[in-house]
CSV table of C-alpha atoms and ligand atoms in Angstrom, one decimal:
chain,number,residue,atom,x,y,z
A,1,MET,CA,-33.5,1.6,-18.9
A,2,LYS,CA,-32.1,1.8,-22.5
A,3,GLU,CA,-31.7,-1.1,-25.0
A,4,HIS,CA,-27.9,-0.9,-25.0
A,5,ASP,CA,-27.7,-1.3,-21.2
A,6,ILE,CA,-28.6,-4.9,-21.5
A,7,ARG,CA,-27.4,-5.5,-25.1
A,8,PRO,CA,-24.1,-3.7,-25.6
A,9,LYS,CA,-23.9,-3.0,-29.3
A,10,HIS,CA,-20.4,-4.4,-30.1
A,11,ILE,CA,-21.1,-7.7,-28.2
A,12,PHE,CA,-24.6,-8.1,-29.6
A,13,ASP,CA,-23.4,-7.4,-33.1
A,14,GLU,CA,-20.8,-10.1,-32.8
A,15,TYR,CA,-23.4,-12.5,-31.5
A,16,LEU,CA,-25.7,-11.7,-34.5
A,17,ARG,CA,-22.7,-12.3,-36.9
A,18,LEU,CA,-22.1,-15.7,-35.4
A,19,THR,CA,-25.8,-16.5,-35.5
A,20,THR,CA,-26.0,-15.6,-39.2
A,21,GLU,CA,-23.2,-18.1,-39.9
A,22,ASP,CA,-24.8,-20.8,-37.8
A,23,THR,CA,-28.2,-20.5,-39.5
A,24,ARG,CA,-26.4,-21.5,-42.7
A,25,SER,CA,-24.3,-24.3,-41.1
A,26,TYR,CA,-27.1,-25.9,-39.1
A,27,PHE,CA,-30.3,-25.2,-41.0
A,28,GLN,CA,-29.5,-24.7,-44.7
A,29,ASP,CA,-29.9,-28.4,-45.6
A,30,SER,CA,-32.6,-29.2,-43.0
A,31,VAL,CA,-35.9,-30.6,-44.2
A,32,ARG,CA,-38.7,-28.2,-43.5
A,33,HIS,CA,-42.4,-28.8,-42.9
A,34,ASP,CA,-45.4,-26.4,-43.0
A,35,VAL,CA,-46.8,-26.0,-39.5
A,36,GLY,CA,-50.2,-24.4,-38.5
A,37,CYS,CA,-50.5,-21.5,-36.2
A,38,PRO,CA,-49.1,-22.6,-32.8
A,39,ALA,CA,-52.0,-20.8,-31.0
A,40,CYS,CA,-55.1,-21.8,-33.1
A,41,GLY,CA,-53.9,-24.2,-35.8
A,42,ALA,CA,-55.0,-22.0,-38.8
A,43,ASN,CA,-52.9,-21.9,-41.9
A,44,GLY,CA,-50.6,-18.9,-41.8
A,45,VAL,CA,-49.9,-16.4,-44.6
A,46,HIS,CA,-46.3,-15.8,-45.5
A,47,ALA,CA,-45.1,-12.6,-43.9
A,48,PHE,CA,-41.3,-12.4,-44.7
A,49,THR,CA,-38.1,-14.4,-44.9
A,50,LYS,CA,-35.2,-13.6,-42.7
A,51,MET,CA,-31.8,-15.3,-42.6
A,52,GLY,CA,-33.3,-18.2,-44.6
A,53,PHE,CA,-36.3,-18.7,-42.2
A,54,SER,CA,-39.8,-18.1,-43.4
A,55,TYR,CA,-42.2,-16.4,-41.0
A,56,ALA,CA,-46.0,-16.7,-41.4
A,57,GLU,CA,-48.7,-14.7,-39.7
A,58,CYS,CA,-52.0,-16.3,-38.6
A,59,PRO,CA,-54.9,-14.6,-40.4
A,60,ASP,CA,-57.2,-15.4,-37.4
A,61,CYS,CA,-55.2,-14.5,-34.3
A,62,SER,CA,-52.1,-12.6,-35.8
A,63,THR,CA,-49.6,-14.9,-34.2
A,64,LEU,CA,-46.2,-14.6,-36.0
A,65,TYR,CA,-44.3,-17.9,-36.3
A,66,VAL,CA,-41.7,-19.8,-38.3
A,67,SER,CA,-43.2,-21.9,-41.1
A,68,PRO,CA,-42.1,-24.0,-42.9
A,69,ARG,CA,-40.1,-25.1,-39.8
A,70,PRO,CA,-36.8,-27.0,-39.9
A,71,GLU,CA,-36.9,-30.4,-38.2
A,72,ARG,CA,-36.5,-30.5,-34.4
A,73,SER,CA,-33.1,-32.4,-34.7
A,74,ALA,CA,-31.6,-29.3,-36.4
A,75,PHE,CA,-32.5,-27.1,-33.4
A,76,GLU,CA,-31.1,-29.7,-31.0
A,77,ARG,CA,-27.8,-29.8,-32.8
A,78,TYR,CA,-27.7,-26.0,-32.9
A,79,TYR,CA,-28.4,-25.5,-29.2
A,80,THR,CA,-25.9,-28.3,-28.3
A,81,ASP,CA,-22.8,-27.2,-30.0
A,82,SER,CA,-23.0,-24.1,-32.2
A,83,PRO,CA,-20.5,-21.2,-32.0
A,84,SER,CA,-23.2,-18.6,-31.4
A,85,THR,CA,-24.8,-20.6,-28.6
A,86,HIS,CA,-21.3,-20.9,-27.0
A,87,TYR,CA,-20.7,-17.2,-27.4
A,88,TRP,CA,-24.1,-16.4,-25.7
A,89,ALA,CA,-23.4,-18.7,-22.8
A,90,THR,CA,-19.9,-17.4,-22.2
A,91,THR,CA,-18.9,-14.0,-23.5
A,92,PHE,CA,-22.3,-12.4,-23.9
A,93,TYR,CA,-23.7,-13.6,-20.6
A,94,LYS,CA,-20.6,-12.8,-18.6
A,95,GLU,CA,-20.2,-9.3,-20.1
A,96,THR,CA,-23.8,-8.4,-19.4
A,97,GLU,CA,-24.7,-10.4,-16.3
A,98,ALA,CA,-24.2,-7.5,-13.8
A,99,ALA,CA,-26.3,-5.1,-16.0
A,100,ARG,CA,-28.9,-7.7,-16.6
A,101,ARG,CA,-29.1,-8.5,-12.9
A,102,GLU,CA,-29.8,-4.8,-12.1
A,103,LYS,CA,-31.9,-3.9,-15.1
A,104,ILE,CA,-33.9,-7.1,-15.7
A,105,TRP,CA,-33.7,-9.7,-12.9
A,106,LYS,CA,-34.1,-7.5,-9.8
A,107,PRO,CA,-37.2,-5.6,-11.2
A,108,LYS,CA,-38.6,-9.0,-12.4
A,109,ALA,CA,-38.1,-10.6,-9.0
A,110,GLU,CA,-39.8,-7.6,-7.3
A,111,LEU,CA,-42.7,-7.8,-9.8
A,112,ILE,CA,-43.1,-11.6,-9.3
A,113,SER,CA,-42.9,-11.3,-5.6
A,114,GLU,CA,-45.6,-8.6,-5.7
A,115,LYS,CA,-47.8,-10.9,-7.9
A,116,LEU,CA,-47.2,-13.9,-5.6
A,117,SER,CA,-48.4,-11.9,-2.6
A,118,HIS,CA,-52.0,-12.0,-4.1
A,119,PHE,CA,-52.0,-15.8,-4.1
A,120,SER,CA,-52.2,-18.2,-1.2
A,121,ALA,CA,-48.8,-19.1,0.0
A,122,PHE,CA,-46.5,-21.3,-2.2
A,123,ASP,CA,-44.0,-23.7,-0.7
A,124,GLU,CA,-41.7,-23.5,-3.7
A,125,ILE,CA,-40.9,-21.7,-7.0
A,126,VAL,CA,-39.8,-23.9,-9.9
A,127,ASP,CA,-37.8,-22.0,-12.4
A,128,VAL,CA,-38.0,-23.8,-15.8
A,129,GLY,CA,-35.0,-23.0,-17.9
A,130,GLY,CA,-33.3,-21.2,-15.0
A,131,GLY,CA,-30.1,-20.5,-16.9
A,132,TYR,CA,-27.5,-18.9,-14.6
A,133,GLY,CA,-29.8,-18.8,-11.6
A,134,THR,CA,-29.8,-15.0,-11.4
A,135,PHE,CA,-33.6,-14.8,-11.1
A,136,ALA,CA,-33.6,-17.6,-8.5
A,137,GLU,CA,-31.0,-15.6,-6.4
A,138,GLU,CA,-33.0,-12.4,-6.6
A,139,ILE,CA,-36.5,-13.9,-5.8
A,140,ASN,CA,-35.0,-16.0,-3.0
A,141,ARG,CA,-33.4,-12.8,-1.6
A,142,ILE,CA,-36.6,-10.8,-1.7
A,143,SER,CA,-39.2,-13.4,-0.8
A,144,GLY,CA,-37.3,-16.1,1.0
A,145,CYS,CA,-39.1,-18.6,-1.1
A,146,LYS,CA,-37.3,-21.9,-1.9
A,147,VAL,CA,-36.4,-22.2,-5.5
A,148,THR,CA,-35.9,-25.4,-7.6
A,149,ILE,CA,-34.4,-25.0,-11.0
A,150,VAL,CA,-35.1,-27.1,-14.1
A,151,GLU,CA,-32.1,-26.7,-16.4
A,152,PRO,CA,-31.0,-29.3,-19.0
A,153,SER,CA,-27.6,-27.8,-19.8
A,154,ARG,CA,-24.9,-29.5,-17.7
A,155,HIS,CA,-22.8,-26.3,-17.7
A,156,LEU,CA,-25.6,-24.1,-16.4
A,157,ALA,CA,-27.0,-26.7,-14.0
A,158,GLU,CA,-23.6,-26.8,-12.3
A,159,ILE,CA,-23.4,-23.0,-12.0
A,160,CYS,CA,-26.9,-23.1,-10.3
A,161,ARG,CA,-25.9,-25.9,-8.0
A,162,ASN,CA,-22.8,-24.0,-7.0
A,163,LYS,CA,-25.1,-21.1,-6.0
A,164,GLY,CA,-26.8,-23.6,-3.6
A,165,PHE,CA,-30.0,-24.4,-5.6
A,166,VAL,CA,-31.6,-27.7,-6.1
A,167,VAL,CA,-31.4,-28.4,-9.8
A,168,ILE,CA,-33.3,-30.9,-11.9
A,169,GLU,CA,-30.9,-31.4,-14.8
A,170,LYS,CA,-33.5,-32.4,-17.4
A,171,PHE,CA,-35.7,-31.0,-20.2
A,172,LEU,CA,-39.2,-30.2,-18.8
A,173,GLU,CA,-40.6,-33.0,-21.0
A,174,ASP,CA,-38.5,-35.5,-19.0
A,175,VAL,CA,-39.3,-34.3,-15.5
A,176,SER,CA,-41.6,-36.6,-13.5
A,177,PRO,CA,-44.0,-35.6,-10.7
A,178,CYS,CA,-41.7,-37.6,-8.3
A,179,ASP,CA,-38.8,-35.1,-9.1
A,180,LEU,CA,-40.9,-32.3,-7.6
A,181,GLY,CA,-42.4,-33.7,-4.4
A,182,HIS,CA,-45.8,-32.8,-2.8
A,183,LYS,CA,-45.7,-29.0,-2.4
A,184,THR,CA,-47.8,-26.1,-3.6
A,185,ARG,CA,-45.7,-24.6,-6.3
A,186,CYS,CA,-45.5,-21.6,-8.6
A,187,PHE,CA,-43.7,-22.5,-11.9
A,188,VAL,CA,-42.0,-19.7,-13.7
A,189,SER,CA,-40.3,-19.5,-17.1
A,190,PHE,CA,-38.8,-16.4,-18.6
A,191,GLU,CA,-37.9,-15.7,-22.2
A,192,LEU,CA,-38.2,-19.3,-23.1
A,193,PHE,CA,-41.6,-19.6,-24.7
A,194,GLU,CA,-40.6,-17.9,-28.0
A,195,HIS,CA,-37.9,-20.5,-28.4
A,196,LEU,CA,-40.1,-23.6,-28.1
A,197,TYR,CA,-40.4,-25.9,-31.0
A,198,ASP,CA,-43.8,-27.1,-29.9
A,199,PRO,CA,-45.4,-24.7,-27.3
A,200,ALA,CA,-48.6,-26.8,-26.9
A,201,ALA,CA,-46.6,-29.9,-26.1
A,202,PHE,CA,-44.5,-27.9,-23.5
A,203,LEU,CA,-47.7,-26.7,-21.9
A,204,ARG,CA,-49.3,-30.1,-21.7
A,205,CYS,CA,-46.1,-31.5,-20.1
A,206,LEU,CA,-46.2,-28.7,-17.6
A,207,ASN,CA,-49.9,-29.2,-16.9
A,208,ARG,CA,-49.3,-32.9,-16.0
A,209,LEU,CA,-46.6,-31.9,-13.5
A,210,MET,CA,-48.9,-29.3,-11.9
A,211,ARG,CA,-51.6,-29.8,-9.2
A,212,VAL,CA,-54.8,-27.8,-9.1
A,213,GLY,CA,-53.9,-24.6,-7.3
A,214,ASP,CA,-50.4,-24.4,-8.7
A,215,ALA,CA,-49.6,-21.3,-10.8
A,216,PHE,CA,-47.5,-20.7,-13.9
A,217,ILE,CA,-46.0,-17.3,-14.6
A,218,PHE,CA,-44.1,-16.8,-17.8
A,219,SER,CA,-42.8,-14.0,-20.0
A,220,THR,CA,-42.4,-14.0,-23.7
A,221,LEU,CA,-42.3,-11.7,-26.7
A,222,ASN,CA,-45.6,-10.2,-27.8
A,223,GLY,CA,-46.0,-10.2,-31.6
A,224,MET,CA,-48.4,-7.3,-31.4
A,225,GLY,CA,-45.8,-5.3,-29.5
A,226,ALA,CA,-44.9,-1.8,-30.9
A,227,ASP,CA,-41.3,-2.3,-31.9
A,228,ILE,CA,-41.9,-5.7,-33.5
A,229,ARG,CA,-44.9,-4.4,-35.5
A,230,VAL,CA,-43.1,-1.2,-36.6
A,231,LEU,CA,-39.8,-2.9,-37.5
A,232,TRP,CA,-41.2,-6.3,-38.6
A,233,GLU,CA,-38.5,-8.3,-40.4
A,234,HIS,CA,-35.9,-5.7,-39.3
A,235,SER,CA,-36.7,-6.2,-35.6
A,236,GLN,CA,-33.8,-7.7,-33.7
A,237,ALA,CA,-36.3,-9.7,-31.7
A,238,VAL,CA,-37.2,-11.5,-34.9
A,239,SER,CA,-34.1,-13.6,-34.6
A,240,PRO,CA,-34.0,-17.0,-36.2
A,241,PRO,CA,-33.2,-19.7,-35.2
A,242,HIS,CA,-34.0,-18.6,-31.7
A,243,HIS,CA,-37.4,-17.0,-31.8
A,244,LEU,CA,-39.9,-19.2,-33.5
A,245,ASN,CA,-43.2,-18.0,-31.9
A,246,PHE,CA,-44.6,-14.6,-31.3
A,247,PHE,CA,-47.9,-15.0,-29.5
A,248,ASN,CA,-49.9,-12.0,-28.5
A,249,SER,CA,-52.3,-11.2,-25.6
A,250,HIS,CA,-55.3,-12.7,-27.5
A,251,SER,CA,-53.6,-15.8,-29.0
A,252,VAL,CA,-51.8,-16.8,-25.9
A,253,ARG,CA,-55.2,-17.1,-24.1
A,254,LYS,CA,-56.5,-19.4,-26.8
A,255,LEU,CA,-53.4,-21.6,-26.5
A,256,LEU,CA,-53.5,-21.8,-22.7
A,257,ALA,CA,-57.2,-22.7,-22.7
A,258,THR,CA,-56.7,-25.6,-25.1
A,259,CYS,CA,-53.8,-26.9,-22.9
A,260,GLY,CA,-55.7,-26.9,-19.6
A,261,PHE,CA,-54.8,-23.5,-18.1
A,262,GLY,CA,-57.0,-20.8,-16.8
A,263,VAL,CA,-55.6,-17.3,-17.4
A,264,ILE,CA,-55.5,-15.0,-14.4
A,265,GLU,CA,-53.7,-12.0,-16.0
A,266,VAL,CA,-51.9,-11.0,-19.2
A,267,THR,CA,-49.8,-7.8,-19.1
A,268,THR,CA,-47.1,-6.1,-21.2
A,269,PRO,CA,-44.8,-4.4,-18.7
A,270,GLY,CA,-42.2,-3.7,-21.4
A,271,ARG,CA,-40.2,-0.5,-21.2
A,272,LEU,CA,-38.0,-0.6,-24.3
A,273,ASP,CA,-40.3,-0.4,-27.4
A,274,VAL,CA,-39.9,3.3,-28.2
A,275,ASN,CA,-36.1,3.2,-27.5
A,276,ILE,CA,-35.7,0.2,-29.7
A,277,ILE,CA,-37.6,1.9,-32.5
A,278,GLU,CA,-35.4,5.0,-32.0
A,279,ASN,CA,-32.3,2.9,-32.3
A,280,SER,CA,-33.5,1.4,-35.6
A,281,LEU,CA,-34.9,4.5,-37.2
A,282,GLN,CA,-33.2,3.7,-40.5
A,283,HIS,CA,-35.6,0.8,-40.9
A,284,VAL,CA,-38.7,2.7,-39.9
A,285,THR,CA,-40.9,3.5,-43.0
A,286,ASP,CA,-44.1,4.6,-41.2
A,287,ARG,CA,-44.4,8.4,-41.4
A,288,PHE,CA,-46.0,8.7,-37.9
A,289,TRP,CA,-43.2,6.9,-36.2
A,290,GLN,CA,-40.5,8.7,-38.2
A,291,THR,CA,-41.7,12.1,-37.1
A,292,PHE,CA,-42.7,11.1,-33.6
A,293,ILE,CA,-39.2,9.7,-32.9
A,294,THR,CA,-37.4,12.6,-34.6
A,295,HIS,CA,-39.4,15.5,-33.1
A,296,SER,CA,-40.8,14.4,-29.7
A,297,SER,CA,-39.5,15.2,-26.3
A,298,GLU,CA,-38.1,12.5,-24.0
A,299,ASN,CA,-41.2,13.1,-21.8
A,300,ALA,CA,-43.5,12.4,-24.8
A,301,LYS,CA,-41.6,9.2,-25.6
A,302,GLN,CA,-41.8,8.1,-22.0
A,303,GLN,CA,-45.5,8.7,-22.0
A,304,LEU,CA,-46.1,6.8,-25.2
A,305,GLN,CA,-44.1,3.9,-23.8
A,306,GLU,CA,-46.3,3.9,-20.7
A,307,PHE,CA,-49.4,3.9,-22.9
A,308,LEU,CA,-48.1,1.0,-24.9
A,309,ALA,CA,-47.3,-1.0,-21.8
A,310,ALA,CA,-50.7,-0.3,-20.3
A,311,HIS,CA,-52.7,-1.4,-23.4
A,312,LEU,CA,-51.0,-4.7,-24.1
A,313,LEU,CA,-49.0,-3.1,-26.9
A,314,SER,CA,-45.5,-3.5,-25.6
A,315,SER,CA,-43.4,-6.4,-27.0
A,316,HIS,CA,-42.5,-7.8,-23.6
A,317,MET,CA,-45.5,-9.9,-22.3
A,318,MET,CA,-46.1,-11.5,-19.0
A,319,VAL,CA,-48.8,-14.2,-18.3
A,320,ILE,CA,-50.1,-15.5,-15.1
A,321,CYS,CA,-52.2,-18.7,-15.2
A,322,LYS,CA,-53.2,-21.6,-13.2
A,323,LYS,CA,-53.9,-25.3,-13.8
A,324,ASP,CA,-57.6,-25.6,-14.7
A,325,SER,CA,-59.4,-27.9,-12.4
A,326,GLU,CA,-61.0,-29.6,-15.4
A,327,SER,CA,-57.7,-30.5,-17.1
A,328,TYR,CA,-56.7,-33.7,-15.3
A,329,ASN,CA,-57.0,-35.9,-18.4
A,330,LEU,CA,-55.4,-33.8,-21.1
B,401,ZN,ZN1,-53.8,-18.4,-35.0
């Protein structure tokens, strides 16, 4: 898989142009507050500013995150009615859905299905932020498992309902245990965690909905991933106002422990780091990477990508955890 398969350049460039305009319209005048590291609470050190958003890096656990952070209401307005959000939900998604289904969601469903086979049987998968329901379709097709989707957007919730899924049209924070019934469940959430205004609050809400034995599998960006570290502020993954938190394999464990979760596995099954660095070579200042990308064979690039993925150094991270039996009263 190549980066441009899932992010065609001309469509992605237009999306980035609209986003740049929106960051001014929706956030320029917002009040901002310093926030501590979302993983461990330490005071961050300024790393860089991008599109008017300041990013800090935690000196203790290397989490990269937006601070000072605009108020939550500015993000709510942005996600409700901005032109770039509309473009993402319509043009971008429509144009890329077929490719994303093949390149992202089918392999992801196969991977999750394989992971689930190691657990005792689940009655239900709950997809938090299920979007267009593409993952739900694929995992249902492979595993036969019933899927319930939590999706607050009316537009997306309707699309999922039309695909035959049960949809809870709410933010996770508003879901009650009664909405979910009494089943053994595996909660999943993909590419949502980096967007969250308050990841700890999200995890505590989720923990209250879970019963001991339930699992939570999620994917997010790894701030220690190769392309993010090499490209830093030039990384397209560092994309305010969307991506606010870049945890890593160490810091995400700290956060989960404090929110009542026991980690089963953290992996970085990403396949794009080297290709992304190659596509942004004009921003690469490190001599090793410049010469490696310019002079190495495709086989060497592939091998390095596999090494990065195997050693928690790819920027796409997947976490499997369960509700800790001691966490009833968090
Ligand atoms: Zn930290």
